[in-house]
PDB file of C-alpha atoms in Angstrom:
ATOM      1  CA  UNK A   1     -12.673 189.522  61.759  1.00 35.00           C
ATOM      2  CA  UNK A   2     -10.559 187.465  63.409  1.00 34.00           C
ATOM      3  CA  UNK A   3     -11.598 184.250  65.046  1.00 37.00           C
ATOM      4  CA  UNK A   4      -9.980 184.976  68.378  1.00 36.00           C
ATOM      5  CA  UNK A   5     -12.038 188.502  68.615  1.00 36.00           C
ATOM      6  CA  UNK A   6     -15.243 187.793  68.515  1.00 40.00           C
ATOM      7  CA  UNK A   7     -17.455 191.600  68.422  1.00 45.00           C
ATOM      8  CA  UNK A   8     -20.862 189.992  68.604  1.00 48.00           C
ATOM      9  CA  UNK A   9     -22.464 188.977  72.030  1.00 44.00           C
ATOM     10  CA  UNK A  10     -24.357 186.294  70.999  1.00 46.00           C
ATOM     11  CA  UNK A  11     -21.131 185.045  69.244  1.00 43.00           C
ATOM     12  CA  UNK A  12     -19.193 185.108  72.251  1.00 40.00           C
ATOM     13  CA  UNK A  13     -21.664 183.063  74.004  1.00 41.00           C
ATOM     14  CA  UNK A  14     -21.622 180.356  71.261  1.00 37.00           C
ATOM     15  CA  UNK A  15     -18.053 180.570  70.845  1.00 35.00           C
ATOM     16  CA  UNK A  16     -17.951 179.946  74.778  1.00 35.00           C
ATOM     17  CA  UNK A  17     -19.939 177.102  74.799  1.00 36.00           C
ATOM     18  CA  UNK A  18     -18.214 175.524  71.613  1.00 35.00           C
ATOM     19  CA  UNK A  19     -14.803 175.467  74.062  1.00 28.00           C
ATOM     20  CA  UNK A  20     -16.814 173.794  77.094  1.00 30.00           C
ATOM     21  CA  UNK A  21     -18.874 171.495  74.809  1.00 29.00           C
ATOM     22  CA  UNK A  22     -15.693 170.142  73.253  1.00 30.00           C
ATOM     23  CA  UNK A  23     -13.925 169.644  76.175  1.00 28.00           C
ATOM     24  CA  UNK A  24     -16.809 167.352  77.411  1.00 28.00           C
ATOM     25  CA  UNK A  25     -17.184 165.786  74.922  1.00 29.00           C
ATOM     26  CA  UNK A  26     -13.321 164.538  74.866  1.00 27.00           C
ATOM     27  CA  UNK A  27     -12.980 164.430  78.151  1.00 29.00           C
ATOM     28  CA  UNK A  28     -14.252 161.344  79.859  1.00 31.00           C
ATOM     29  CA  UNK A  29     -15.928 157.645  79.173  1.00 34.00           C
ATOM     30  CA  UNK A  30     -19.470 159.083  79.349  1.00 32.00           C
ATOM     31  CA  UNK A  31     -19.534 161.836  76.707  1.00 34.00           C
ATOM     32  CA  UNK A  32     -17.450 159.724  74.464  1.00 40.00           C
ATOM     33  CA  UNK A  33     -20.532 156.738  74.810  1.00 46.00           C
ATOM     34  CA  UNK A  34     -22.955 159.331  73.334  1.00 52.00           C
ATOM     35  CA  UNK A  35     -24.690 157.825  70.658  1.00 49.00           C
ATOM     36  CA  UNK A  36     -26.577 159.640  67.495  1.00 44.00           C
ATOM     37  CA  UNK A  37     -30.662 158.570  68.329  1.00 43.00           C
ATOM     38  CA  UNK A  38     -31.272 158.246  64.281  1.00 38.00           C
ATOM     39  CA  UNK A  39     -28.306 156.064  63.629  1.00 40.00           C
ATOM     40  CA  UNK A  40     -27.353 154.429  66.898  1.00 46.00           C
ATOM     41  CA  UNK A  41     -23.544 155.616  65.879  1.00 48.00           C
ATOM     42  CA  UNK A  42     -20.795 157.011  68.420  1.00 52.00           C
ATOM     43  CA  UNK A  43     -20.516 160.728  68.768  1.00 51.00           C
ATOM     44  CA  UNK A  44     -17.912 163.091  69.261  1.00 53.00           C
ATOM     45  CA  UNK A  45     -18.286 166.721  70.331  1.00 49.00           C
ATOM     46  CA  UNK A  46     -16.405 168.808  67.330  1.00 44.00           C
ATOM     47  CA  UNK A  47     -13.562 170.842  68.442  1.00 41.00           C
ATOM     48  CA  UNK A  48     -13.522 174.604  69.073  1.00 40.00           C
ATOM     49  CA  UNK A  49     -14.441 177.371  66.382  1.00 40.00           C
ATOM     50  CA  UNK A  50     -10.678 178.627  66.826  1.00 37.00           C
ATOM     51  CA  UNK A  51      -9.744 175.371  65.727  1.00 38.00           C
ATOM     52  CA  UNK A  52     -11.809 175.494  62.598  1.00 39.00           C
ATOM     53  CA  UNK A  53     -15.204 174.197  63.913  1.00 40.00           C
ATOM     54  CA  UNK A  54     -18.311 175.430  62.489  1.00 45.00           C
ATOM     55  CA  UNK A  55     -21.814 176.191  64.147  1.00 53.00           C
ATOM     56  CA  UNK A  56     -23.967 173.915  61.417  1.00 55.00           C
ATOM     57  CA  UNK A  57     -23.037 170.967  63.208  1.00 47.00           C
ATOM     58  CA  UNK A  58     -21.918 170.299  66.967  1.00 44.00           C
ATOM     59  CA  UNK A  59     -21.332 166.744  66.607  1.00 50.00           C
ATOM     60  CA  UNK A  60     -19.604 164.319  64.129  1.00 53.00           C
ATOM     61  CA  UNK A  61     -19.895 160.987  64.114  1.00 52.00           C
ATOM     62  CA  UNK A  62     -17.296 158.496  65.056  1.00 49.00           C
ATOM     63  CA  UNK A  63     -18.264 155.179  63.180  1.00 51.00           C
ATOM     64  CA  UNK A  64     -15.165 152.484  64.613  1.00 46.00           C
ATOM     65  CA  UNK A  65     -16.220 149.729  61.556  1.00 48.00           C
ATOM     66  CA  UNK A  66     -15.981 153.009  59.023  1.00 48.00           C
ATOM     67  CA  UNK A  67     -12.978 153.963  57.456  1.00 44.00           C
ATOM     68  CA  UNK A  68     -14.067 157.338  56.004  1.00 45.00           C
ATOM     69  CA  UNK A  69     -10.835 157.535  54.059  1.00 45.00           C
ATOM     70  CA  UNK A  70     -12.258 154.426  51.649  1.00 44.00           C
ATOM     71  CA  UNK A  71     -15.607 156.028  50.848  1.00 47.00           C
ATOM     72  CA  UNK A  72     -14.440 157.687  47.395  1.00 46.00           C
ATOM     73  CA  UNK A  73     -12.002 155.355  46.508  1.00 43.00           C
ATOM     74  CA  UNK A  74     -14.448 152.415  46.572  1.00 43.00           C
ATOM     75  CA  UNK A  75     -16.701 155.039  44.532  1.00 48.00           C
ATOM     76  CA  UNK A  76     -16.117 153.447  40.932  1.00 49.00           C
ATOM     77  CA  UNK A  77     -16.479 156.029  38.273  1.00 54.00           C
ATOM     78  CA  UNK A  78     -19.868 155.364  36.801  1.00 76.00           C
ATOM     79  CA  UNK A  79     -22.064 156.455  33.669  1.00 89.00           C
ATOM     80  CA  UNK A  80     -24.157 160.097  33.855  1.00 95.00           C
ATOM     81  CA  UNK A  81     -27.117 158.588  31.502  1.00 94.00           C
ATOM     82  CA  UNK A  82     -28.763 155.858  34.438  1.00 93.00           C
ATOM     83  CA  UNK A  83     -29.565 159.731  36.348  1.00 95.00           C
ATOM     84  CA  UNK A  84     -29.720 162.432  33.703  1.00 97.00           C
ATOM     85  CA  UNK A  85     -31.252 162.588  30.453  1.00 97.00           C
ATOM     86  CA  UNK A  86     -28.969 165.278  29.099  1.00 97.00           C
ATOM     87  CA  UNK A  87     -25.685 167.141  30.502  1.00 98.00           C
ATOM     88  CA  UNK A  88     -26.822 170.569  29.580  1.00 97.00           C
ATOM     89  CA  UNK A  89     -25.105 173.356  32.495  1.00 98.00           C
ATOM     90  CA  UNK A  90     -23.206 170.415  33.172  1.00 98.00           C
ATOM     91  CA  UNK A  91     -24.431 168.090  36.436  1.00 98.00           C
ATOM     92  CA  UNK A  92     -23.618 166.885  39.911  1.00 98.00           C
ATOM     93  CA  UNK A  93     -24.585 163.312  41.694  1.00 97.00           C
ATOM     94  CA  UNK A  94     -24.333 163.852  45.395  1.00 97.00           C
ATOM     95  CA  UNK A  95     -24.602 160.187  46.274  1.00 95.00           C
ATOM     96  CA  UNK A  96     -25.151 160.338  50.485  1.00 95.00           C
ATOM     97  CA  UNK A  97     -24.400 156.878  50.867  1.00 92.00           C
ATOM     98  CA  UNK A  98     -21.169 156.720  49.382  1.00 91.00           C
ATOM     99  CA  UNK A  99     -20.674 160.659  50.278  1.00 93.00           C
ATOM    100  CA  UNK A 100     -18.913 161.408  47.291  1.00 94.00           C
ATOM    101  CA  UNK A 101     -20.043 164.233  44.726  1.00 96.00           C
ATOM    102  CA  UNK A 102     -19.453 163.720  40.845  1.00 96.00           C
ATOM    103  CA  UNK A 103     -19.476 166.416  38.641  1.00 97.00           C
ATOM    104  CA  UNK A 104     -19.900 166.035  35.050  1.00 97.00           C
ATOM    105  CA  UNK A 105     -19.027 168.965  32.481  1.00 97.00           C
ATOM    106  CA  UNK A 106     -21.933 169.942  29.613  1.00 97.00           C
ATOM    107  CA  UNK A 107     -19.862 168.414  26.893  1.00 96.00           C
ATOM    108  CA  UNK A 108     -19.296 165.256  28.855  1.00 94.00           C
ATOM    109  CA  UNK A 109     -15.301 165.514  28.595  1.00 94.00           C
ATOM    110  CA  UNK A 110     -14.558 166.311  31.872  1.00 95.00           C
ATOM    111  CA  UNK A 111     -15.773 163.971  34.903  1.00 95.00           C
ATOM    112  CA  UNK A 112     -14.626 165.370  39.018  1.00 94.00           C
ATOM    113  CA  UNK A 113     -15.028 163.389  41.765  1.00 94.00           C
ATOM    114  CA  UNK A 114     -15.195 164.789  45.436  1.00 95.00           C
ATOM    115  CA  UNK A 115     -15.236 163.740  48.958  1.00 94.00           C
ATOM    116  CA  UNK A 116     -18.162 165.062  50.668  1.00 96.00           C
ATOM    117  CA  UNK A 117     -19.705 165.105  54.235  1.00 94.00           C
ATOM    118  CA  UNK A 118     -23.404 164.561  54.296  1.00 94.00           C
ATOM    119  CA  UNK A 119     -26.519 165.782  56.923  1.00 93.00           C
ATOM    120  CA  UNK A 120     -26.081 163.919  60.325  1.00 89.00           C
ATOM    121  CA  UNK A 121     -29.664 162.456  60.611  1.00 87.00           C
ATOM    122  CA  UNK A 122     -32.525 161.485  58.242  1.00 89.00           C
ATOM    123  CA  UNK A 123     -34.530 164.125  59.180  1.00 89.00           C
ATOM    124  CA  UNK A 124     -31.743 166.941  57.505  1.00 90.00           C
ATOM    125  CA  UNK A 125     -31.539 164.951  54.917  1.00 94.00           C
ATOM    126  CA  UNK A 126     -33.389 166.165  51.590  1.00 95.00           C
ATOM    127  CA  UNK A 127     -32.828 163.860  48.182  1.00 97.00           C
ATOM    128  CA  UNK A 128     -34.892 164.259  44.783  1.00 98.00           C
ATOM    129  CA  UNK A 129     -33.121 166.844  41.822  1.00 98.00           C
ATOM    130  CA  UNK A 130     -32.958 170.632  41.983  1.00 98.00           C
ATOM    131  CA  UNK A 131     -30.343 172.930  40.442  1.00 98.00           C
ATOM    132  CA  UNK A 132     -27.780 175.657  41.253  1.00 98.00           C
ATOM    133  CA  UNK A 133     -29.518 179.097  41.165  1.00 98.00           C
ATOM    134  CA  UNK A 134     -26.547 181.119  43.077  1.00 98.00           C
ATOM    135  CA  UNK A 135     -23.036 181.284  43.197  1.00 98.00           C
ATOM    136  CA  UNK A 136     -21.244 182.921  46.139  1.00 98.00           C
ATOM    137  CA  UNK A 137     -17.466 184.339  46.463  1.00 98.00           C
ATOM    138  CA  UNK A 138     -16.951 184.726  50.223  1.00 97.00           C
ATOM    139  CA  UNK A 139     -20.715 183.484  51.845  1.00 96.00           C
ATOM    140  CA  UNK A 140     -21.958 184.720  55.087  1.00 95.00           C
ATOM    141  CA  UNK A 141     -23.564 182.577  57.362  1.00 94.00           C
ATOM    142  CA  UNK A 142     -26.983 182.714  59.154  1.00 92.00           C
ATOM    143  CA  UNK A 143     -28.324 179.495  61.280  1.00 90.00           C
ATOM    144  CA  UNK A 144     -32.381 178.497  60.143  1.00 90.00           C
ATOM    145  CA  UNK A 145     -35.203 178.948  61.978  1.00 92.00           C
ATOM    146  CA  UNK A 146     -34.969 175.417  62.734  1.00 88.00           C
ATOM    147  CA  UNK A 147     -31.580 175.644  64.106  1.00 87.00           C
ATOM    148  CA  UNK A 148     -32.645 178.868  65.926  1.00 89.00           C
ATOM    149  CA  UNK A 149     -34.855 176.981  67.879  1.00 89.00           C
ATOM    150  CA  UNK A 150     -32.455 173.896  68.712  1.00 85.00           C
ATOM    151  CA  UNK A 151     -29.306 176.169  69.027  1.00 85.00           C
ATOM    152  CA  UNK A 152     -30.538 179.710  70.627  1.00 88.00           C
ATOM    153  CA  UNK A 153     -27.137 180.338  71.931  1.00 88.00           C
ATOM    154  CA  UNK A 154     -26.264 180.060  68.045  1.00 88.00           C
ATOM    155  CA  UNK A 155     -24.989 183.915  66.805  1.00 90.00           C
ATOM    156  CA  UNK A 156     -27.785 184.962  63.896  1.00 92.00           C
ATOM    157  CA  UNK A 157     -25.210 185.853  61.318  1.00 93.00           C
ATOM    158  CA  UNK A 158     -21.465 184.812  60.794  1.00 93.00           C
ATOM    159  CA  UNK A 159     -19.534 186.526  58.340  1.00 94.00           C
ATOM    160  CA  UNK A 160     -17.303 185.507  55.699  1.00 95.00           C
ATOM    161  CA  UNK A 161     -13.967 184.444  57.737  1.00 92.00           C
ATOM    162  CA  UNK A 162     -12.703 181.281  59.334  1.00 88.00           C
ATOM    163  CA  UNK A 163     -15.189 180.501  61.571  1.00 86.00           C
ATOM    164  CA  UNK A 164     -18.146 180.730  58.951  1.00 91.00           C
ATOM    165  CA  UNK A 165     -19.887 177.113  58.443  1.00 91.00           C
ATOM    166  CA  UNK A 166     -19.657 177.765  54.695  1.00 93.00           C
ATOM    167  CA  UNK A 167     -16.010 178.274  54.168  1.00 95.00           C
ATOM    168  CA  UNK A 168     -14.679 179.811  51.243  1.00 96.00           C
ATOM    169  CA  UNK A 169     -17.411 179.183  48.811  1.00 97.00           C
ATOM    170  CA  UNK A 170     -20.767 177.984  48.434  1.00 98.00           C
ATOM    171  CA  UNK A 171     -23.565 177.039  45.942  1.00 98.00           C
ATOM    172  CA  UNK A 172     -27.072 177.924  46.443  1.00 98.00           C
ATOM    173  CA  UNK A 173     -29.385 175.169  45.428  1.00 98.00           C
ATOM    174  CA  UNK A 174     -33.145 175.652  44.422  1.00 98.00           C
ATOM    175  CA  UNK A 175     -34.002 174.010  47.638  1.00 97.00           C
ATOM    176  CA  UNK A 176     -34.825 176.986  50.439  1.00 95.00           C
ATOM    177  CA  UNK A 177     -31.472 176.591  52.812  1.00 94.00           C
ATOM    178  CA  UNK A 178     -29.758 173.703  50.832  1.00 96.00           C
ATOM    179  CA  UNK A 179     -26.132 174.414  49.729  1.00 97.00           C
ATOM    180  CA  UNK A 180     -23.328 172.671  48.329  1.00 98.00           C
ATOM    181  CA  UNK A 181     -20.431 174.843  50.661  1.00 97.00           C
ATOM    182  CA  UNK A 182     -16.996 174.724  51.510  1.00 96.00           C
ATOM    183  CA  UNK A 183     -15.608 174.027  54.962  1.00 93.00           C
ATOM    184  CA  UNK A 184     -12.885 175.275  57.138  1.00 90.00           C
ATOM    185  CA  UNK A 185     -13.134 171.670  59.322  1.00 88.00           C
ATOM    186  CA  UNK A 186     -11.630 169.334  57.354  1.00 87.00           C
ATOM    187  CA  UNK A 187     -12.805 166.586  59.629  1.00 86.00           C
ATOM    188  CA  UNK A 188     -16.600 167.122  58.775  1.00 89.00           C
ATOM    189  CA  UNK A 189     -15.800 165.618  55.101  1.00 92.00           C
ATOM    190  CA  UNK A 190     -15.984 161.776  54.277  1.00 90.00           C
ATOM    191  CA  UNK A 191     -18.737 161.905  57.448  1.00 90.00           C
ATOM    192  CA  UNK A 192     -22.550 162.961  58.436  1.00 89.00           C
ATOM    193  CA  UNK A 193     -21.686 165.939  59.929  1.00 89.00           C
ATOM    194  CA  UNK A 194     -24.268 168.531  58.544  1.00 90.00           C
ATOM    195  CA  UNK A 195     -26.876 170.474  59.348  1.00 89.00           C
ATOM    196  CA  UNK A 196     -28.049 169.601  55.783  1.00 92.00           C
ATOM    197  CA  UNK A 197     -25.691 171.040  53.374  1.00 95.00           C
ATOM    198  CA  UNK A 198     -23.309 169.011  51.241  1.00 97.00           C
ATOM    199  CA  UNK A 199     -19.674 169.976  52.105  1.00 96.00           C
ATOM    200  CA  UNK A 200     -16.553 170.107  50.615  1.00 97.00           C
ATOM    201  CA  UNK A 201     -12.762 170.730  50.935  1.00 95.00           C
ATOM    202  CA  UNK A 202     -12.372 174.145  50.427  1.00 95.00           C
ATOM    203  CA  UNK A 203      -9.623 173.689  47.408  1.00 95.00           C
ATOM    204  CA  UNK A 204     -12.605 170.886  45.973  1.00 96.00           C
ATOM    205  CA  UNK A 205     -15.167 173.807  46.399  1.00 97.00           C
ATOM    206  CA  UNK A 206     -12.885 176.220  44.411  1.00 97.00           C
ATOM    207  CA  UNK A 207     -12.623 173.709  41.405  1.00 97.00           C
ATOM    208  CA  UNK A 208     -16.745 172.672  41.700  1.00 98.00           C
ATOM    209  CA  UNK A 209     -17.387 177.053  41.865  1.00 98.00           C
ATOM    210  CA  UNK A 210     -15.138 177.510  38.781  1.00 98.00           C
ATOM    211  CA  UNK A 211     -16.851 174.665  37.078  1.00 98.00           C
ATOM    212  CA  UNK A 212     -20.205 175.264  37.414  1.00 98.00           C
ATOM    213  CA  UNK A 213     -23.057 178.002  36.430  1.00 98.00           C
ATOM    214  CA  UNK A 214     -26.239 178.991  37.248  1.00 98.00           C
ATOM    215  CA  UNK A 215     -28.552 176.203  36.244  1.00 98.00           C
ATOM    216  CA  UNK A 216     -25.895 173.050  36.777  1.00 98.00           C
ATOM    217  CA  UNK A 217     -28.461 170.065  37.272  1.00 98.00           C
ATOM    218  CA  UNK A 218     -28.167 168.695  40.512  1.00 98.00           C
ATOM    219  CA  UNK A 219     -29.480 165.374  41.744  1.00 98.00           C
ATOM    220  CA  UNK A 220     -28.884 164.012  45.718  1.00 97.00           C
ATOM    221  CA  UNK A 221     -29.647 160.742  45.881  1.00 95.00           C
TER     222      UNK A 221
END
């Protein structure tokens, strides 16, 4: 379905309010002061879904002493043993403050780095270990409960396509609602910009799918 066609109602609504949203928010002194509550950091209204902005997250933030270009590459590559006792299924490290994701293979011989974007505000944010339990070619999209009742102009299901939040393809973790996902708004990554989820590139999101099974190790620290 194309992105400029919506079918759906209540997508047309959100889709509506997406344009008007991002137009305030980029238009004028006072929408550009808006600060996140949990963080005390600017925020910016994301663009459009036609441009490639997804429904899990309205806002990004805009931190002017961040350069969110530097967060990987002052990521040194570190040791798996300090966070897992054993690489079998292989693991991931999602490490929020440094919003990078390292992947390490089963036999230890191959070690990935990725640029990630991270939940927005502490209260999104989930850490501790869980695993992968689903893989998913092509994931559709459907907002929480929670984000029901923050976002009711939100559709209730987004297909796979361009303007789903989870791009090309996603990870289920054991966690109810946690995924690590692709995105189709490449300015979400290297920032908190999620409803939650850990995002990726979607060509980084096609190398971490092809990598990983059912059972990968996960740890979010």
């Amino acid at each position: 379905m194309s992105a400029n066609t919506p079918s759906d109602p209540g997508r047309r609504r959100f889709l509506a309010s997406s344009v008007a949203l991002g137009a305030a928010g980029l238009a004028g002194p006072v929408a550009a002061q808006a600060v996140d509550p949990w963080t005390g950091q600017m925020l910016r209204r994301i663009l459009p879904a036609a441009a490639g902005a997804t429904p899990d997250a309205g806002v990004v933030q805009v931190d002017a002493a961040q350069d969110n270009r530097r967060n990987v590459s002052s990521f040194r590559m570190h040791d798996w043993r300090p966070y897992f006792s054993t690489l079998k299924n292989g693991a991931i490290l999602v490490d929020l403050t440094s919003r990078a994701l390292s992947f390490w293979s089963e036999d230890g011989n191959d070690f990935r780095l990725f640029p990630t974007s991270v939940p927005v505000s502490p209260d999104l944010t989930r850490t501790g270990r869980t695993e992968i339990i689903k893989k998913v070619e092509g994931p559709s999209w459907a907002p929480t409960p929670e984000m029901k009742k923050r976002n009711p102009e939100w559709p209730d299901f987004v297909p796979p396509g361009p303007d789903n939040p989870m791009g090309t393809h996603a990870l289920w973790l054991s966690w109810q609602y946690y995924r690590i996902h692709g995105t189709h708004d490449t300015r979400k990554i290297g920032r908190k910009s999620s409803n939650g989820c850990i995002g990726l590139y979607n060509e980084h999101i096609v190398q971490l799918y092809n990598l990983t099974k059912v059972g990968t190790q996960v740890l979010v620290m």
